[in-house]
Structure formats: structure tokens, C-alpha cells
Amino acid sequence: MRKTLAYFILAAAPLLAAEGGALTPTERAFLIEQMEASKKLFLASIDGVTAAQWKFKPAPTVWSVAECAEHITLSEGFLFGVSQQMLNSPAVPRPESSNAEQDKKLVAAVGDRSHKATAPEPIVPSGQFATPADAVREFTARRDRNIAYARTTTDELRVHVSAGPLGPMDAYQFLLLMASHTARHTAQIREVQSNEAYPKTSAKLQFLLTYTLARGTADQLTPAQMKILGEHGAYLQKQASRGLLAWGGRVADPKSPRGLALLEVSSEDQVREHMRNDPAVKADILHCASEPFSEFIRVPKG
């Protein structure tokens, strides 16, 4: 009898959790999906943007790419903070509107740019980010923290409710609002970029990178350092897939091992960003030097 009772208690536990405020696996997965997808879209929209494109305004009252990017970044902390403050309010019975159908309607409604909205004063852009790299760095840090929270939180987000831009919303839905808000203003960035007067992208700048060991010889590398060098290789592959790395390889000299790579970028800021984010450079395993380069000939493959 005790075993039977225990079985029914355990079997009922997921159902009870779904009626409370904690996130179900499906709700958690949907939130993470929205956060990661909108992050990818936003970062792609400002990748390679030049200084002239960054500041271009289609009209005096229309935001530039820089202003949209700043608004997105400021909203990341603002909306997450609203969600967290709501947890200090008394819990209520889970609202009928706290369901998957309403969540998807919320995401769709926020993405509909035919309905305009006025930004609250704390997230009105004021020129905080001079370059796209500045915005990428700050946004990525904030979004990655919020994704980590979404992956692990046990907070009862569904039973803390407040008035929102689309009516009563729970704390979970404010996090969905944050993610879909990013997508909304990424679409605004694309609108700016489609303007006929948007500055054209200039010819790519080329930089030759030289990688050398920071110290010692190759046979002195530890297993942990070799693992990071593997991450370095994966990082270069990713940069190639983004169109930044044209080619790369290693010099076949065991006495003086070094790597060479050609970056094709819109600004020198992208070169510095590339080197700063390289796992092997960050771990002080490799030193990386860059110099302007002008390719004379390249024979197409095939």
C-alpha cells in the first residue's frame, strides 16, 4: 500500500508543478529558444556595420542602427529587472492567461511593428555605444546572463503578476517580452538598412594575422592547453562561416611553429574584437599580431 501511494504521489508531481508557478520543461525550452534566436538575429544585423552606417538616420525622428542597438541592450537589463521585482510581490493563483497559447500570442504581438510604442525614459538611447563592437560586447554579456538564469531558475515566475504593455502579465511573460522585444527592434534595424540612402558598404579591409606560442615549445603544451587550442581552431572555423576569415593555416616549421590567417573586415575594431575573443589568446597560449594586408592574387577553386 505504501509503495502504491508513493507511486501516485510521484506520478502526480509534474501535474502539481504545472499548476504552480515553477516553469515546466516546455515553458523553459520555449523561453530559451526565443532568447537565443533573437540574440542571433540581432548580432547578425549589426555584424560588419561601418561607422557611417552605424550613425545613419533615415529621418530626424527615426532611430539610427546605433540607437536601435542601444535601446535593445538597455532593455535587456530593464525588462529582466522588472521580472525580478515582480517576484517580491505576493504570489497569486496561476492566471488563466499564463499558458502556452497566450505566450505565443505575446511573442507575435510584440513582433508586430504596425503597432508603435513609446520607450520608457530609462531605455531611450543616448549615445552610449560608439561602435557596434561596444554594443555587441555589452548586449552579449547581458543576454548570456539571462539565458543562464532561464536555464537554471526555480523561481515561481508564473504566479507573480503585474500590469504590462499587453495587459496583465506574469514574470515569465516579461522575460518573453524581453526576447521578442529584441526581435522587434532588430526588424527596425533591417528597415533602416533597407533605406535607399543607407551608406553603402565599402570594400573590405584585409589584415594578416600571425599566431605564435606565448612561451615554450609545442611539445611542452599541457593537455589542458591542447584542449584550448582545439577551441581556438573551432573559433577560427566559426569566423570563417561568418565571412570574416578568408583563409588560414600553419607554417610547417617544427622549430618555430606559427599560424597565419587573413581577416576581411569592415573596420579595425573587428580585428581587435577577433583577437580579444580568441580562446587561445585569452588564455595566453598564443600571441596574435595583426598588420594591414593587400592581397594581390587569389585563384578561384574549381
Coordinates of C-alpha atoms in Angstrom, one line a residue:
M1 CA 0.0 0.0 0.0
R2 CA 2.8 2.4 0.9
K3 CA 4.6 1.7 -2.4
T4 CA 1.4 2.3 -4.3
L5 CA 0.7 5.6 -2.5
A6 CA 4.3 6.7 -3.1
Y7 CA 3.9 5.9 -6.8
F8 CA 0.8 8.0 -7.2
I9 CA 2.4 10.9 -5.3
L10 CA 5.5 10.8 -7.6
A11 CA 3.3 10.4 -10.7
A12 CA 1.2 13.4 -9.7
A13 CA 4.2 15.7 -9.0
P14 CA 4.7 17.0 -12.6
L15 CA 1.0 17.9 -12.8
L16 CA 1.1 19.7 -9.5
A17 CA 4.2 21.6 -10.6
A18 CA 2.4 22.7 -13.8
E19 CA -0.4 24.2 -11.8
G20 CA 2.1 26.2 -9.6
G21 CA 4.4 28.9 -10.6
A22 CA 7.6 27.0 -11.5
L23 CA 8.4 26.6 -15.1
T24 CA 7.6 23.4 -16.9
P25 CA 10.3 21.9 -19.2
T26 CA 8.3 23.1 -22.2
E27 CA 8.0 26.6 -20.9
R28 CA 11.7 26.8 -20.1
A29 CA 12.6 25.4 -23.6
F30 CA 10.4 28.0 -25.3
L31 CA 11.9 30.9 -23.4
I32 CA 15.5 29.8 -24.1
E33 CA 14.6 29.3 -27.8
Q34 CA 13.2 32.8 -28.0
M35 CA 16.2 34.3 -26.2
E36 CA 18.8 32.5 -28.3
A37 CA 17.0 33.1 -31.6
S38 CA 16.6 36.8 -31.1
K39 CA 20.2 37.1 -29.9
K40 CA 21.4 35.5 -33.1
L41 CA 19.3 37.8 -35.3
F42 CA 20.3 41.0 -33.5
L43 CA 24.1 40.2 -33.6
A44 CA 23.8 39.3 -37.3
S45 CA 22.1 42.6 -38.1
I46 CA 25.0 44.7 -36.8
D47 CA 27.8 42.5 -37.9
G48 CA 30.1 44.4 -40.2
V49 CA 28.3 47.7 -39.9
T50 CA 30.5 50.6 -40.7
A51 CA 30.9 53.9 -38.8
A52 CA 28.7 55.7 -41.3
Q53 CA 26.0 53.0 -41.3
W54 CA 26.1 52.9 -37.5
K55 CA 25.1 56.6 -37.2
F56 CA 22.8 56.9 -40.3
K57 CA 19.3 58.3 -39.6
P58 CA 16.7 57.9 -42.3
A59 CA 14.9 61.0 -40.8
P60 CA 15.5 63.2 -37.8
T61 CA 12.8 61.4 -35.7
V62 CA 13.8 57.9 -36.8
W63 CA 16.3 56.0 -34.8
S64 CA 19.7 55.0 -36.3
V65 CA 21.1 51.5 -36.1
A66 CA 23.2 52.7 -33.2
E67 CA 20.1 54.0 -31.3
C68 CA 18.2 50.8 -32.0
A69 CA 21.1 48.7 -30.8
E70 CA 21.4 50.7 -27.6
H71 CA 17.7 50.5 -26.9
I72 CA 17.8 46.7 -27.3
T73 CA 20.8 46.5 -24.9
L74 CA 19.3 48.8 -22.3
S75 CA 16.0 46.9 -22.5
E76 CA 17.8 43.7 -21.6
G77 CA 18.6 44.8 -18.1
F78 CA 15.4 46.9 -17.7
L79 CA 12.9 44.1 -18.5
F80 CA 14.8 41.5 -16.7
G81 CA 14.8 43.8 -13.7
V82 CA 11.0 44.2 -13.9
S83 CA 10.6 40.5 -14.0
Q84 CA 12.7 40.1 -10.9
Q85 CA 11.0 42.9 -9.0
M86 CA 7.7 41.1 -9.6
L87 CA 8.9 38.2 -7.6
N88 CA 8.8 40.5 -4.5
S89 CA 5.0 40.9 -4.9
P90 CA 2.7 38.3 -3.2
A91 CA 2.1 35.2 -5.2
V92 CA -1.4 34.7 -6.7
P93 CA -3.2 31.7 -8.1
R94 CA -1.7 31.0 -11.6
P95 CA -3.7 33.2 -14.0
E96 CA -5.7 31.6 -16.9
S97 CA -3.6 33.8 -19.3
S98 CA -0.4 32.0 -18.1
N99 CA -0.5 29.4 -20.8
A100 CA 1.4 28.4 -24.0
E101 CA -1.2 29.9 -26.3
Q102 CA -1.1 33.3 -24.7
D103 CA 2.7 33.1 -24.6
K104 CA 2.9 32.7 -28.4
K105 CA 0.3 35.4 -28.9
L106 CA 2.5 37.7 -26.8
V107 CA 5.6 37.0 -28.9
A108 CA 3.6 37.6 -32.1
A109 CA 2.1 40.8 -30.8
V110 CA 5.4 42.3 -29.8
G111 CA 6.9 41.5 -33.2
D112 CA 4.1 43.3 -35.0
R113 CA 5.7 46.7 -35.9
S114 CA 2.4 48.1 -37.3
H115 CA 1.6 49.0 -33.7
K116 CA 4.0 51.6 -32.4
A117 CA 5.1 52.2 -28.8
T118 CA 6.9 54.9 -26.9
A119 CA 10.1 53.8 -25.0
P120 CA 10.2 54.4 -21.2
E121 CA 12.8 57.1 -20.3
P122 CA 15.4 54.6 -18.8
I123 CA 15.8 52.8 -22.1
V124 CA 15.7 55.8 -24.5
P125 CA 19.1 55.8 -26.4
S126 CA 21.6 58.5 -25.5
G127 CA 24.7 57.5 -27.5
Q128 CA 26.3 55.1 -25.0
F129 CA 27.9 52.9 -27.7
A130 CA 30.4 54.4 -30.1
T131 CA 30.9 51.3 -32.2
P132 CA 29.0 48.1 -33.0
A133 CA 31.6 46.2 -31.1
D134 CA 30.8 48.1 -27.9
A135 CA 27.1 47.2 -28.2
V136 CA 27.9 43.5 -29.1
R137 CA 30.1 43.2 -26.0
E138 CA 27.5 44.7 -23.6
F139 CA 24.4 43.0 -25.1
T140 CA 26.1 39.6 -25.2
A141 CA 27.1 39.8 -21.6
R142 CA 23.6 40.7 -20.5
R143 CA 21.8 38.2 -22.7
D144 CA 24.1 35.4 -21.8
R145 CA 23.5 36.0 -18.1
N146 CA 19.7 36.0 -18.7
I147 CA 19.9 32.8 -20.7
A148 CA 21.9 31.2 -17.9
Y149 CA 19.1 32.3 -15.5
A150 CA 16.4 30.8 -17.8
R151 CA 18.3 27.5 -17.9
T152 CA 18.5 27.1 -14.1
T153 CA 15.9 29.2 -12.3
T154 CA 13.5 27.6 -9.9
D155 CA 11.7 30.9 -9.3
E156 CA 7.9 30.7 -9.5
L157 CA 7.6 33.1 -12.3
R158 CA 4.0 32.1 -13.3
V159 CA 2.3 33.2 -10.1
H160 CA 3.7 36.8 -9.8
V161 CA 1.6 39.1 -12.0
S162 CA 1.7 42.8 -12.9
A163 CA 0.2 45.1 -15.5
G164 CA 2.1 45.0 -18.8
P165 CA 2.0 46.6 -22.2
L166 CA -0.4 43.9 -23.3
G167 CA -2.5 43.6 -20.2
P168 CA -1.8 41.5 -17.0
M169 CA 1.4 39.5 -17.5
D170 CA 3.3 37.2 -15.2
A171 CA 7.1 37.4 -14.6
Y172 CA 7.8 34.7 -17.2
Q173 CA 6.0 36.6 -19.8
F174 CA 8.1 39.7 -19.1
L175 CA 11.1 37.5 -20.0
L176 CA 9.4 36.5 -23.2
L177 CA 8.7 40.2 -23.8
M178 CA 12.4 40.9 -23.4
A179 CA 13.4 38.3 -26.0
S180 CA 10.7 39.3 -28.5
H181 CA 11.4 43.0 -28.0
T182 CA 14.9 42.3 -29.3
A183 CA 13.5 40.7 -32.4
R184 CA 11.1 43.7 -32.8
H185 CA 13.9 46.2 -32.9
T186 CA 16.1 44.0 -34.9
A187 CA 13.4 44.3 -37.6
Q188 CA 13.6 48.1 -37.1
I189 CA 17.4 47.9 -37.8
R190 CA 16.7 46.0 -41.0
E191 CA 14.2 48.7 -42.0
V192 CA 16.9 51.4 -41.6
Q193 CA 19.3 49.3 -43.6
S194 CA 16.9 48.9 -46.4
N195 CA 16.6 52.7 -46.8
E196 CA 17.8 53.9 -50.2
A197 CA 20.1 56.5 -48.6
Y198 CA 21.7 53.9 -46.2
P199 CA 25.5 54.2 -46.8
K200 CA 26.9 51.5 -49.0
T201 CA 29.4 49.0 -47.5
S202 CA 32.9 50.0 -48.6
A203 CA 35.5 47.5 -49.8
K204 CA 36.6 45.0 -47.2
L205 CA 39.8 45.8 -45.3
Q206 CA 42.3 42.9 -45.1
F207 CA 44.6 42.1 -42.1
L208 CA 47.2 39.4 -41.9
L209 CA 47.3 37.7 -38.5
T210 CA 50.3 35.9 -37.2
Y211 CA 49.9 33.5 -34.3
T212 CA 52.9 32.4 -32.2
L213 CA 53.3 30.5 -29.0
A214 CA 53.3 32.8 -26.0
R215 CA 56.1 30.7 -24.4
G216 CA 57.9 27.4 -24.6
T217 CA 57.7 25.0 -27.5
A218 CA 54.9 22.9 -28.9
D219 CA 56.0 19.7 -27.2
Q220 CA 55.7 21.5 -23.8
L221 CA 52.0 22.2 -24.2
T222 CA 49.8 20.5 -21.5
P223 CA 46.7 18.6 -22.2
A224 CA 44.6 21.5 -20.9
Q225 CA 46.4 23.9 -23.2
M226 CA 45.9 21.5 -26.2
K227 CA 42.2 21.5 -25.4
I228 CA 42.1 25.3 -25.6
L229 CA 44.0 25.1 -28.9
G230 CA 41.2 22.9 -30.1
E231 CA 38.7 25.6 -29.1
H232 CA 40.9 28.1 -31.0
G233 CA 40.5 26.0 -34.1
A234 CA 36.7 25.9 -33.7
Y235 CA 36.7 29.6 -33.2
L236 CA 38.5 30.2 -36.5
Q237 CA 36.0 27.9 -38.2
K238 CA 33.2 30.0 -36.8
Q239 CA 34.8 33.2 -38.0
A240 CA 35.2 31.7 -41.5
S241 CA 31.5 30.7 -41.5
R242 CA 30.7 34.4 -40.7
G243 CA 32.7 35.5 -43.7
L244 CA 35.4 37.3 -41.6
L245 CA 38.2 34.7 -42.0
A246 CA 39.2 34.2 -45.7
W247 CA 41.9 31.6 -45.1
G248 CA 44.3 30.3 -42.5
G249 CA 46.9 27.7 -41.8
R250 CA 50.1 26.7 -40.1
V251 CA 53.7 27.1 -41.1
A252 CA 55.4 23.7 -41.4
D253 CA 58.4 24.6 -39.2
P254 CA 58.6 22.5 -36.0
K255 CA 61.3 24.8 -34.6
S256 CA 59.2 27.9 -35.0
P257 CA 55.5 26.9 -35.2
R258 CA 53.2 29.7 -36.1
G259 CA 49.9 30.2 -37.8
L260 CA 48.8 32.7 -40.4
A261 CA 45.2 33.9 -41.1
L262 CA 43.7 36.5 -43.4
L263 CA 40.8 38.6 -42.0
E264 CA 38.5 40.5 -44.2
V265 CA 36.6 43.1 -42.2
S266 CA 34.9 46.5 -42.4
S267 CA 36.9 48.2 -39.7
E268 CA 40.0 47.6 -37.5
D269 CA 37.6 47.3 -34.5
Q270 CA 36.6 43.9 -35.8
V271 CA 40.2 42.8 -35.9
R272 CA 40.7 43.8 -32.3
E273 CA 37.4 42.1 -31.4
H274 CA 38.5 38.9 -33.2
M275 CA 41.8 38.7 -31.3
R276 CA 40.2 39.6 -28.0
N277 CA 37.7 36.7 -28.3
D278 CA 40.1 34.1 -29.5
P279 CA 40.2 31.4 -26.7
A280 CA 44.0 30.7 -27.1
V281 CA 44.8 34.4 -27.0
K282 CA 42.6 35.0 -23.9
A283 CA 44.3 32.0 -22.2
D284 CA 47.8 33.5 -23.1
I285 CA 48.8 30.4 -25.0
L286 CA 49.1 32.2 -28.3
H287 CA 50.2 35.7 -29.1
C288 CA 48.5 37.3 -32.1
A289 CA 49.8 40.2 -34.2
S290 CA 48.0 41.9 -37.0
E291 CA 49.1 44.1 -39.9
P292 CA 47.2 45.6 -42.8
F293 CA 47.5 43.4 -45.9
S294 CA 46.7 43.8 -49.5
E295 CA 46.1 40.6 -51.4
F296 CA 47.5 40.6 -54.9
I297 CA 46.0 37.4 -56.4
R298 CA 43.7 34.6 -55.4
V299 CA 42.9 31.8 -57.8
P300 CA 39.3 30.7 -57.5
K301 CA 38.8 27.0 -56.6
G302 CA 37.5 24.7 -59.2

